[in-house]
PDB file of C-alpha atoms in Angstrom:
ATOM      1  CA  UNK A   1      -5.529 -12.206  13.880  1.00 50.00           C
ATOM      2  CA  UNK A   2      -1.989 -12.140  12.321  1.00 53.00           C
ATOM      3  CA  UNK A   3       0.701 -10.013  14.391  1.00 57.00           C
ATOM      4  CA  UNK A   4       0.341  -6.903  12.013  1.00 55.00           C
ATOM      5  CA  UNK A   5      -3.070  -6.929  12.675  1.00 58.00           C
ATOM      6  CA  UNK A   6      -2.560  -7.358  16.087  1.00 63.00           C
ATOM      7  CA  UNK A   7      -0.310  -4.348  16.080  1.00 62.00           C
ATOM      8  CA  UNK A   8      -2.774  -2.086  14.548  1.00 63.00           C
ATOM      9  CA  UNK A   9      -4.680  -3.422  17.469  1.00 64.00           C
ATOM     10  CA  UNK A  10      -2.447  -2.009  19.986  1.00 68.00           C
ATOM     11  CA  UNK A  11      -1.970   1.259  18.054  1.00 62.00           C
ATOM     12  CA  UNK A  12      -5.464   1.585  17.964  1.00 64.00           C
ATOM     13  CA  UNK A  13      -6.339   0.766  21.540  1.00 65.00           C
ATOM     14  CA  UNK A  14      -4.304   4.154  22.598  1.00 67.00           C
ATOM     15  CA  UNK A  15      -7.118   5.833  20.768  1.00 72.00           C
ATOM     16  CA  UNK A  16      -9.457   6.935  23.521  1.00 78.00           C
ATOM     17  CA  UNK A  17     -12.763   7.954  21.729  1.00 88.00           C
ATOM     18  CA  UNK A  18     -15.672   9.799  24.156  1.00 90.00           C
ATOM     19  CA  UNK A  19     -18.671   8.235  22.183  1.00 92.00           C
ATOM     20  CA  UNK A  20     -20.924  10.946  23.256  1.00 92.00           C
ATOM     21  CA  UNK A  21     -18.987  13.725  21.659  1.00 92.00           C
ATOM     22  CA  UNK A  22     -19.176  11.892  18.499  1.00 95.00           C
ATOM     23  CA  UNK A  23     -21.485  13.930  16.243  1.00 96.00           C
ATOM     24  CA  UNK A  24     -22.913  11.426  13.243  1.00 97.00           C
ATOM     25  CA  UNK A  25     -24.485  13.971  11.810  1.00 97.00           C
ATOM     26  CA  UNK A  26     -21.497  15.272  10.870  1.00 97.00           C
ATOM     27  CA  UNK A  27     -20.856  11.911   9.007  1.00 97.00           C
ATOM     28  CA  UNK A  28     -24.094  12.115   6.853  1.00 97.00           C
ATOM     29  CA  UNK A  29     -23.688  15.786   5.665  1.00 97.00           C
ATOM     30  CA  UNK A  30     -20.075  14.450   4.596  1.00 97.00           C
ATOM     31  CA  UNK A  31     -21.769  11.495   2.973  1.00 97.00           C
ATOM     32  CA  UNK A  32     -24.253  13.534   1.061  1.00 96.00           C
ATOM     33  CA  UNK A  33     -21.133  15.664  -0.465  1.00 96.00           C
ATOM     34  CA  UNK A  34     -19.378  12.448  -1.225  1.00 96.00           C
ATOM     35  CA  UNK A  35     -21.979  10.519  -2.868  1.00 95.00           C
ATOM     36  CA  UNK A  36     -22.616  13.498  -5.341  1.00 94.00           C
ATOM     37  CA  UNK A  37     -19.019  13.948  -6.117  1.00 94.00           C
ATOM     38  CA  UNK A  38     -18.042   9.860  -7.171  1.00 92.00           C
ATOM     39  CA  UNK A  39     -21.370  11.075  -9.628  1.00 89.00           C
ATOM     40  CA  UNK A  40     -19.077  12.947 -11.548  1.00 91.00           C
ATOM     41  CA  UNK A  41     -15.137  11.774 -10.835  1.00 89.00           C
ATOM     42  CA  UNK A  42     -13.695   8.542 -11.687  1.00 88.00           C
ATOM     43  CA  UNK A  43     -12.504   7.908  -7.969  1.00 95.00           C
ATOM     44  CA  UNK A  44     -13.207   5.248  -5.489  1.00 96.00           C
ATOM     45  CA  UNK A  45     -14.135   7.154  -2.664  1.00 98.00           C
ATOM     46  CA  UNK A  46     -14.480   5.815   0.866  1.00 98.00           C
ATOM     47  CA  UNK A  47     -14.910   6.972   4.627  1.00 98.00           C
ATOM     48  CA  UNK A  48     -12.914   5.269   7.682  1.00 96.00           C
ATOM     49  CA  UNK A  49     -14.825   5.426  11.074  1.00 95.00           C
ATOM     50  CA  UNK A  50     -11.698   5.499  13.718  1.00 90.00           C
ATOM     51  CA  UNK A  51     -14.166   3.910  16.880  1.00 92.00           C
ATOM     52  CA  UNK A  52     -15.979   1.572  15.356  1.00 93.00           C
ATOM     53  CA  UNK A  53     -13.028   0.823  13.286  1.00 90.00           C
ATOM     54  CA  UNK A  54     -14.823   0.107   9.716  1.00 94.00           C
ATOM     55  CA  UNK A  55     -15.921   1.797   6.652  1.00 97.00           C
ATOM     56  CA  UNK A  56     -18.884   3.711   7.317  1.00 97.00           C
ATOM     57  CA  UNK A  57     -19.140   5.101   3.430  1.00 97.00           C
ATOM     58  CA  UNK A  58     -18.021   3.367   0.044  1.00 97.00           C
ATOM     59  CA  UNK A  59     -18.850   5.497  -3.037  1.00 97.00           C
ATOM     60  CA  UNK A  60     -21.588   3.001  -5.442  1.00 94.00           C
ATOM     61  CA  UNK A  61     -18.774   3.764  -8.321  1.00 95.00           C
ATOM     62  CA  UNK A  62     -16.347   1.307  -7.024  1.00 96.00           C
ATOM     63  CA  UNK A  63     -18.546  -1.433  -8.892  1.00 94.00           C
ATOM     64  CA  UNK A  64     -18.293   0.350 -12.480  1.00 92.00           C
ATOM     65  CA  UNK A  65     -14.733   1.580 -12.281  1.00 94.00           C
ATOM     66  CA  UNK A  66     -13.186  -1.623 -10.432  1.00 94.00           C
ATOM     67  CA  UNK A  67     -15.540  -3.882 -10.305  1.00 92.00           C
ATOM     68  CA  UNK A  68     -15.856  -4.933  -6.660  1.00 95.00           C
ATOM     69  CA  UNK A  69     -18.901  -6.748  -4.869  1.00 94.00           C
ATOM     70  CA  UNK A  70     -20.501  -4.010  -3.440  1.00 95.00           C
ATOM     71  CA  UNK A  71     -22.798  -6.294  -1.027  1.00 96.00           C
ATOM     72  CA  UNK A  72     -19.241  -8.103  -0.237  1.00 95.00           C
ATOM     73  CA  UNK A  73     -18.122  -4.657   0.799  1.00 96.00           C
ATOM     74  CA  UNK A  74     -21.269  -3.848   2.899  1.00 94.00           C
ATOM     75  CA  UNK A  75     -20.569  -7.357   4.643  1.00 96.00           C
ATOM     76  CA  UNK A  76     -17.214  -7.802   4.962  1.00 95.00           C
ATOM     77  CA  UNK A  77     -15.749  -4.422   5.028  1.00 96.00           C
ATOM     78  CA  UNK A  78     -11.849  -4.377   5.633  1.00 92.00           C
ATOM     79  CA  UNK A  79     -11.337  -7.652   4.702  1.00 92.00           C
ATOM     80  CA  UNK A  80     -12.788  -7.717   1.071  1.00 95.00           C
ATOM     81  CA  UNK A  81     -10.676  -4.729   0.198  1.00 95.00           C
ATOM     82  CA  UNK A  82      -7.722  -6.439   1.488  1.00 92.00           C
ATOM     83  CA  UNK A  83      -8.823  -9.192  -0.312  1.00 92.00           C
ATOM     84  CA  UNK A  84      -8.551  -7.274  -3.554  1.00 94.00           C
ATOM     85  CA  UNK A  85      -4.999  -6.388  -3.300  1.00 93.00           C
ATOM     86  CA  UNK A  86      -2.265  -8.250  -4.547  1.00 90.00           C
ATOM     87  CA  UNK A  87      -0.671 -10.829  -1.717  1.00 85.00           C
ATOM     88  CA  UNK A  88       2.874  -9.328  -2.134  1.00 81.00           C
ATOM     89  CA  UNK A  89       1.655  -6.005  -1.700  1.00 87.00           C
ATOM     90  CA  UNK A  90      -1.222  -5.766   1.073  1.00 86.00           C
ATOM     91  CA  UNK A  91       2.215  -7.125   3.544  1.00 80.00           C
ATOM     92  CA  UNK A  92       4.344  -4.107   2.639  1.00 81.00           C
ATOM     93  CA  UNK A  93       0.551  -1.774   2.740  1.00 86.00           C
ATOM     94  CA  UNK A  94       0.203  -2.910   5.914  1.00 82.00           C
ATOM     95  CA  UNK A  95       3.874  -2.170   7.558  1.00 79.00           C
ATOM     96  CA  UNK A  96       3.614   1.249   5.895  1.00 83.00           C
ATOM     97  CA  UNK A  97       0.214   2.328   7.122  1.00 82.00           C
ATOM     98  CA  UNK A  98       1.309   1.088  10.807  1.00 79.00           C
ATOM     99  CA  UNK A  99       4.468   2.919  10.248  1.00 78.00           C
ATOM    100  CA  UNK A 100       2.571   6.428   8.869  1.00 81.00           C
ATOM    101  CA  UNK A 101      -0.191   6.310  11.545  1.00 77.00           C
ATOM    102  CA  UNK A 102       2.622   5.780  14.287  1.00 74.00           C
ATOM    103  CA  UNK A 103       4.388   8.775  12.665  1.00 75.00           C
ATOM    104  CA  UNK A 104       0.941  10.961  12.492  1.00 74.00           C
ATOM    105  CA  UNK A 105       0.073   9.874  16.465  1.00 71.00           C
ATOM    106  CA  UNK A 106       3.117  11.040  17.216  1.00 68.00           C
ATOM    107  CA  UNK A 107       2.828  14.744  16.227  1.00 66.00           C
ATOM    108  CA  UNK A 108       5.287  14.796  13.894  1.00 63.00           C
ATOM    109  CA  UNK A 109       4.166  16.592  11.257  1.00 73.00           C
ATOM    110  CA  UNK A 110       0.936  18.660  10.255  1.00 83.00           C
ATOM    111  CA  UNK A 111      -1.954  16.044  10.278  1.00 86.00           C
ATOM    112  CA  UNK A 112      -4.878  17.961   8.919  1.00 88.00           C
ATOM    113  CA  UNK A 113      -2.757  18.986   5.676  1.00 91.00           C
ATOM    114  CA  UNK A 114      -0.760  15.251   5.020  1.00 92.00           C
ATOM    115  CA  UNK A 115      -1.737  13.072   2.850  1.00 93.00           C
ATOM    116  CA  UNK A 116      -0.394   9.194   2.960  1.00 93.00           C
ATOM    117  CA  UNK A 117      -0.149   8.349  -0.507  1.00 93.00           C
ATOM    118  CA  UNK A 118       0.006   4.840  -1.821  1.00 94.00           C
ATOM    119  CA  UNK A 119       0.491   2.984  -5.356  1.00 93.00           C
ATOM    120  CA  UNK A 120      -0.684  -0.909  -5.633  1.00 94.00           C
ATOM    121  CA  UNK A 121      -1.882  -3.373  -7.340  1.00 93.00           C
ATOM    122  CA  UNK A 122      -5.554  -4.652  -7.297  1.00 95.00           C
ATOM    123  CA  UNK A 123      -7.971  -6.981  -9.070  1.00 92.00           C
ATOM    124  CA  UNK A 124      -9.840  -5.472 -11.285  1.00 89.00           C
ATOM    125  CA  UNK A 125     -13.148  -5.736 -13.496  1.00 83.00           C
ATOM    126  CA  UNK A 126     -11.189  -8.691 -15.995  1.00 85.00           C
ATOM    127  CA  UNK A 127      -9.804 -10.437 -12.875  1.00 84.00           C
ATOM    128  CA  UNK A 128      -6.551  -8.979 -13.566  1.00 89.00           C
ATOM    129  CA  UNK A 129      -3.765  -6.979 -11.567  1.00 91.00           C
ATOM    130  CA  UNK A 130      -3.815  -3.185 -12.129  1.00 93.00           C
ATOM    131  CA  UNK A 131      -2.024  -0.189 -10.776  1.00 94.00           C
ATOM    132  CA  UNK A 132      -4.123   2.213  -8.409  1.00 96.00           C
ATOM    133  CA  UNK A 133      -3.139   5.362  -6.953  1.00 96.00           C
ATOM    134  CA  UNK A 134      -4.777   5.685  -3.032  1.00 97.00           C
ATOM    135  CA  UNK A 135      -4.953   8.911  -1.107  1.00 96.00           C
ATOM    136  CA  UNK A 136      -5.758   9.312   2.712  1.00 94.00           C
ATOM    137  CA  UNK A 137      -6.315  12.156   4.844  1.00 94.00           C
ATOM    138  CA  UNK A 138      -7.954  13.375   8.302  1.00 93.00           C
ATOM    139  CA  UNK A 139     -11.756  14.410   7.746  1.00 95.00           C
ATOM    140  CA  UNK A 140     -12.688  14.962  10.992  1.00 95.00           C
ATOM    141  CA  UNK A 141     -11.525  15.376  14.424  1.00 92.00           C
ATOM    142  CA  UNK A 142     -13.218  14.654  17.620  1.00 91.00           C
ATOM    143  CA  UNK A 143     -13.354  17.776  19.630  1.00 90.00           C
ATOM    144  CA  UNK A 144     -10.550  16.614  22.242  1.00 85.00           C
ATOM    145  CA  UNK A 145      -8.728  16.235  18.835  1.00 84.00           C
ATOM    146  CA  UNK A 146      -8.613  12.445  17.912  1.00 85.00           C
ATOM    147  CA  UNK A 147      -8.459  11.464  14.520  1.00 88.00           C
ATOM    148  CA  UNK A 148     -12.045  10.411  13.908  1.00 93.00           C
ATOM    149  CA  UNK A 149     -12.886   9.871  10.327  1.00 96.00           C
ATOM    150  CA  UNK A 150     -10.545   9.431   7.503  1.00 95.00           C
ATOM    151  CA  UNK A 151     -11.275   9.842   3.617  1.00 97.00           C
ATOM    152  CA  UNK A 152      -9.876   7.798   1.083  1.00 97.00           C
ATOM    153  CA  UNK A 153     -10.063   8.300  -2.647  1.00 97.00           C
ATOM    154  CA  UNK A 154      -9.007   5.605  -5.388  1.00 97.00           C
ATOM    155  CA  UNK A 155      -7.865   6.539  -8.536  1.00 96.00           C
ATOM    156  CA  UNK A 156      -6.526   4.179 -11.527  1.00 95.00           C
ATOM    157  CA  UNK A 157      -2.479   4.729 -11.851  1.00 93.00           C
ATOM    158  CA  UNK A 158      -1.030   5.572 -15.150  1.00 91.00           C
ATOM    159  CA  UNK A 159       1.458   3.991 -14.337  1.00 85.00           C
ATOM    160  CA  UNK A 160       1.014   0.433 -16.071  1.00 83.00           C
ATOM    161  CA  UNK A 161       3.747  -1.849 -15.003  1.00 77.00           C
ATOM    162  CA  UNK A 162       2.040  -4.272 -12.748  1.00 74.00           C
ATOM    163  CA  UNK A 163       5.471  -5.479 -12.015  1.00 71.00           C
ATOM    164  CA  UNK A 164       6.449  -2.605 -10.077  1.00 72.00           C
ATOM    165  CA  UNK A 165       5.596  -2.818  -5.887  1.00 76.00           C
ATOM    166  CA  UNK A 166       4.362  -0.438  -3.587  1.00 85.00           C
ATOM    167  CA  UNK A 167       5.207   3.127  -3.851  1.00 85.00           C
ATOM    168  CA  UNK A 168       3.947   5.298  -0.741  1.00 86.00           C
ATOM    169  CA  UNK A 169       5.001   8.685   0.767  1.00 86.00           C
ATOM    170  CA  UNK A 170       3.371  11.131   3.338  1.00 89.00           C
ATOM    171  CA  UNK A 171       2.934  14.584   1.626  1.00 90.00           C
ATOM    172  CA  UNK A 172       2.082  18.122   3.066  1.00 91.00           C
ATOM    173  CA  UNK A 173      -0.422  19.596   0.415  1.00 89.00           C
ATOM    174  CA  UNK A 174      -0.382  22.922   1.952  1.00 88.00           C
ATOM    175  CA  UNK A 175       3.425  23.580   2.343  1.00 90.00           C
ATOM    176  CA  UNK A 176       4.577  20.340  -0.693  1.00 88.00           C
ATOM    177  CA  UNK A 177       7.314  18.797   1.861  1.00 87.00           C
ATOM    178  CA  UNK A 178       7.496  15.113   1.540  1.00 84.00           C
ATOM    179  CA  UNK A 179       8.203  12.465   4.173  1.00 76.00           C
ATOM    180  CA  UNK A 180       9.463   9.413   2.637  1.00 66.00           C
ATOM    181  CA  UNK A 181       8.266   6.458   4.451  1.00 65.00           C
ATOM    182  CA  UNK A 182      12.289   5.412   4.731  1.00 56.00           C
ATOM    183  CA  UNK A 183      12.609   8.064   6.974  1.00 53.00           C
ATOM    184  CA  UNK A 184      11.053   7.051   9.643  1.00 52.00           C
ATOM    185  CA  UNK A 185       9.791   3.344   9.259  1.00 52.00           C
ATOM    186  CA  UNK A 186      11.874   1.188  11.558  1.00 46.00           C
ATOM    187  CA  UNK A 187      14.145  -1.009  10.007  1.00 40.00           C
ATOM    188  CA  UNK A 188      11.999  -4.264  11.756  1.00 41.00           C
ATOM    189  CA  UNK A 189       9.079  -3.085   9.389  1.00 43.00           C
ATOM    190  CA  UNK A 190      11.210  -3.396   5.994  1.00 45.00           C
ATOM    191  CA  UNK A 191      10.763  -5.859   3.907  1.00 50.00           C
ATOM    192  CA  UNK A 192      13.734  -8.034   3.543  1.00 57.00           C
ATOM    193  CA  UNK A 193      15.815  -8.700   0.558  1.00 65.00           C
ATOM    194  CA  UNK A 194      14.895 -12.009  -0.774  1.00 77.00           C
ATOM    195  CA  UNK A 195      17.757 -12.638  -3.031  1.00 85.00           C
ATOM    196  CA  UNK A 196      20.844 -14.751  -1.046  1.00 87.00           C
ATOM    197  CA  UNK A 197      24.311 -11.984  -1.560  1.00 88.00           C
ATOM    198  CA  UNK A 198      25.523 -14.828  -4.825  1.00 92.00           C
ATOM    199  CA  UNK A 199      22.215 -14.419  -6.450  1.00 92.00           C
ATOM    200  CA  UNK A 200      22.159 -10.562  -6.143  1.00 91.00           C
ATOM    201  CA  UNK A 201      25.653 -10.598  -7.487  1.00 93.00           C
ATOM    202  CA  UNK A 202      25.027 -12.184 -10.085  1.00 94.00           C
ATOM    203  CA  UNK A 203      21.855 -10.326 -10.880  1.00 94.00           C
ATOM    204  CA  UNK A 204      23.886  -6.938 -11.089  1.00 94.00           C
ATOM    205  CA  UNK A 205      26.473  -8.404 -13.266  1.00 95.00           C
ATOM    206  CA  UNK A 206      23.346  -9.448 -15.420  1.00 95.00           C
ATOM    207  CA  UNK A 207      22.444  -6.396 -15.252  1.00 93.00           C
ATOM    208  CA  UNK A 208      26.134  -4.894 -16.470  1.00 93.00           C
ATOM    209  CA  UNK A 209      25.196  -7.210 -19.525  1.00 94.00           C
ATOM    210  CA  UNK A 210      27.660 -10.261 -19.005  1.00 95.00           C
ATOM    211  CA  UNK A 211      26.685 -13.826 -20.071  1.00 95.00           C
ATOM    212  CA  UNK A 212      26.402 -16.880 -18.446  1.00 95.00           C
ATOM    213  CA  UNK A 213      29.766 -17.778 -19.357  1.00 95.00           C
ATOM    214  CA  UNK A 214      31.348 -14.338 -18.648  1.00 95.00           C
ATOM    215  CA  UNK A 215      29.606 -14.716 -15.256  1.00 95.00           C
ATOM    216  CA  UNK A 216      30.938 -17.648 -14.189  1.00 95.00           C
ATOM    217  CA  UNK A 217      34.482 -16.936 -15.116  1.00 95.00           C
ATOM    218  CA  UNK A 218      34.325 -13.909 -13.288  1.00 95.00           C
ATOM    219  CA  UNK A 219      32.957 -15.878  -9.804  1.00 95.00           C
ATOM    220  CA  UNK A 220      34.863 -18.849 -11.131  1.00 94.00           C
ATOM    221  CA  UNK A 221      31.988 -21.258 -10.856  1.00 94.00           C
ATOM    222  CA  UNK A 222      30.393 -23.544 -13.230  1.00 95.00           C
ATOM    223  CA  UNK A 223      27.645 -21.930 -15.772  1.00 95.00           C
ATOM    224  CA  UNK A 224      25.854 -24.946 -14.987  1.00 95.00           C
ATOM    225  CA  UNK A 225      25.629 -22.934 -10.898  1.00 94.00           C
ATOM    226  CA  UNK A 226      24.975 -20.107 -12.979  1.00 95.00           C
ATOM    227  CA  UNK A 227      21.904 -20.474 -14.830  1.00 94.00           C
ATOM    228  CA  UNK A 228      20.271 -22.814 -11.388  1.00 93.00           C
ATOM    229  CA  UNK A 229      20.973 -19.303  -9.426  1.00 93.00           C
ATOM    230  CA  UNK A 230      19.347 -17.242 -12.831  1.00 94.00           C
ATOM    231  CA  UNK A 231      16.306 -19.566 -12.806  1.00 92.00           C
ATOM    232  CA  UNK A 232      16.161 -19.125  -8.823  1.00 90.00           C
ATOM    233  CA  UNK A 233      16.015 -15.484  -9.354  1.00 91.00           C
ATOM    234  CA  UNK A 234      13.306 -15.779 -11.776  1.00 89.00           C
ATOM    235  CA  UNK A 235      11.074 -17.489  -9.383  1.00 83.00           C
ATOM    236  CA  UNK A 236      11.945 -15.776  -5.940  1.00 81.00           C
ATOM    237  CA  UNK A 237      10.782 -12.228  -8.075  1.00 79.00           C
ATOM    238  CA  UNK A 238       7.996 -13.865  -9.993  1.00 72.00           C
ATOM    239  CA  UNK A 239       8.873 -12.394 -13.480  1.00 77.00           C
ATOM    240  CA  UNK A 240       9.590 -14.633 -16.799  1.00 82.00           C
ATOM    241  CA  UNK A 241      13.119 -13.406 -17.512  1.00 90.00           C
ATOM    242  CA  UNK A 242      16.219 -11.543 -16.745  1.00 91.00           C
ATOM    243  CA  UNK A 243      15.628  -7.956 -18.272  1.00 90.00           C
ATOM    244  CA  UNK A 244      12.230  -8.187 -16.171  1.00 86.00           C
ATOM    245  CA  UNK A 245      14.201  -9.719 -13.348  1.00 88.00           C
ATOM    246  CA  UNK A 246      16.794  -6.623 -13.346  1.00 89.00           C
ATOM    247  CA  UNK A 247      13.707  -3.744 -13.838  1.00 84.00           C
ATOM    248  CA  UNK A 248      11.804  -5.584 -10.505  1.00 78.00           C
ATOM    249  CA  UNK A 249      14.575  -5.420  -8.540  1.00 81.00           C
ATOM    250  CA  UNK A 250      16.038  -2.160  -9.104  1.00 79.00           C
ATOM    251  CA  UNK A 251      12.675  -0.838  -8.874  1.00 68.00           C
ATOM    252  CA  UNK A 252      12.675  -2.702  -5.103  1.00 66.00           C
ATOM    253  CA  UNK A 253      16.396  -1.580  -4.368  1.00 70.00           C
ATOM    254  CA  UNK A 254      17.666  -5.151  -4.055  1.00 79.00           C
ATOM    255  CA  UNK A 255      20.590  -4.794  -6.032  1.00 81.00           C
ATOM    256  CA  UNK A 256      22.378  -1.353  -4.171  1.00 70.00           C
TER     257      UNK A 256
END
């Protein structure tokens, strides 16, 4: 168990569940609804069980529209989703879904009508990173009031730039207010800036549209130091070259 995990742990443990006011019928007639709507959306949908902390529904569609293992599913639960997101993403999926349940525990804002709403990357039919769009909400309380069940529904982004991170935000869909995750994830749960303060310089002055050579008379070191820092930033952001470099960044807020 790695320490976010062990985290969620904790969080979790708080979470005292009566199991004898826990109605699974409840679950089934919820189950029955689902099943018939994945017949006719193009959404993953799936149901969290709070005690028993596992997915007690996954919608048969999420073989045809992303192509996961649905016997991989029914055997490894958690872990084969997580297994299905890209690496640099299910880190900064996890700090913001400790950080949003914290915030939801907590009272803070109207839990049966927020949504946490996330944007990732996944593997998909071809073996290739996509962009998905993932919505959670409450489904049922227990009757002291616990968050019991949780739905989640999939959905293929249109957004297509599998460079781009995660994007996630807590929404009110009955009043529209928005809760930025920046508001109130603590500052130990953000991920850090991976560039060294030279190599984000001279990333924004890449960005600005100076050379090599314009660059390092400006710093006054050698273009030689230059272009090692460039190719540095190239592999610390995983992208092939500077104009991606500059969009992946930005898009992160590495270079304010």
């Amino acid at each position: 168990m790695n320490e976010q995990e062990k985290r969620y742990q904790t969080l979790f443990d708080t979470q005292q569940f009566n199991p004898d006011e826990l109605d699974y019928s409840i679950l089934e007639k919820h189950i029955t609804q689902l099943a018939l709507l994945s017949q006719v959306s193009n959404s993953g949908i799936t149901v969290f069980d709070m005690y028993q902390r596992k997915h007690v529904y996954t919608s048969y569609n999420f073989s045809e529209i992303f192509g996961y293992d649905l016997d991989r599913i029914e055997s490894e639960n958690t872990s084969y989703f997580n297994s299905r997101i890209h690496p640099e993403d299910i880190i900064q999926l996890s700090r913001n879904g400790f950080a949003a349940t914290l915030f939801l525990m907590q009272g803070k804002c109207d839990v049966k009508h927020t949504k946490l709403i996330n944007e990732y990357r996944i593997l998909n039919l071809s073996q290739k990173y996509i962009r998905v769009i993932e919505q959670y909400q409450v489904l049922e309380f227990t009757p002291s009031g616990q968050v019991w069940l949780s739905l989640s529904t999939l959905d293929i982004s249109p957004n297509t730039d599998t460079l781009q991170c995660v994007q996630s935000k807590l929404l009110n869909y009955k009043t529209g207010q928005i809760y930025p995750l920046s508001e109130f994830i603590g500052q130990e749960d953000c991920p850090p800036n991976p560039l060294s303060p030279r190599e984000k310089k001279i990333l924004q002055l890449v960005r600005d549209g100076l050379l090599s050579k314009e660059i390092s008379d400006r710093l006054m070191i050698s273009v030689h130091t230059v272009n090692t820092h460039r190719q540095r930033i190239l592999e610390k952001l995983n992208v092939d070259n500077s104009i991606e470099a500059v969009q992946h960044a930005s898009r992160l807020g590495l270079l304010e």
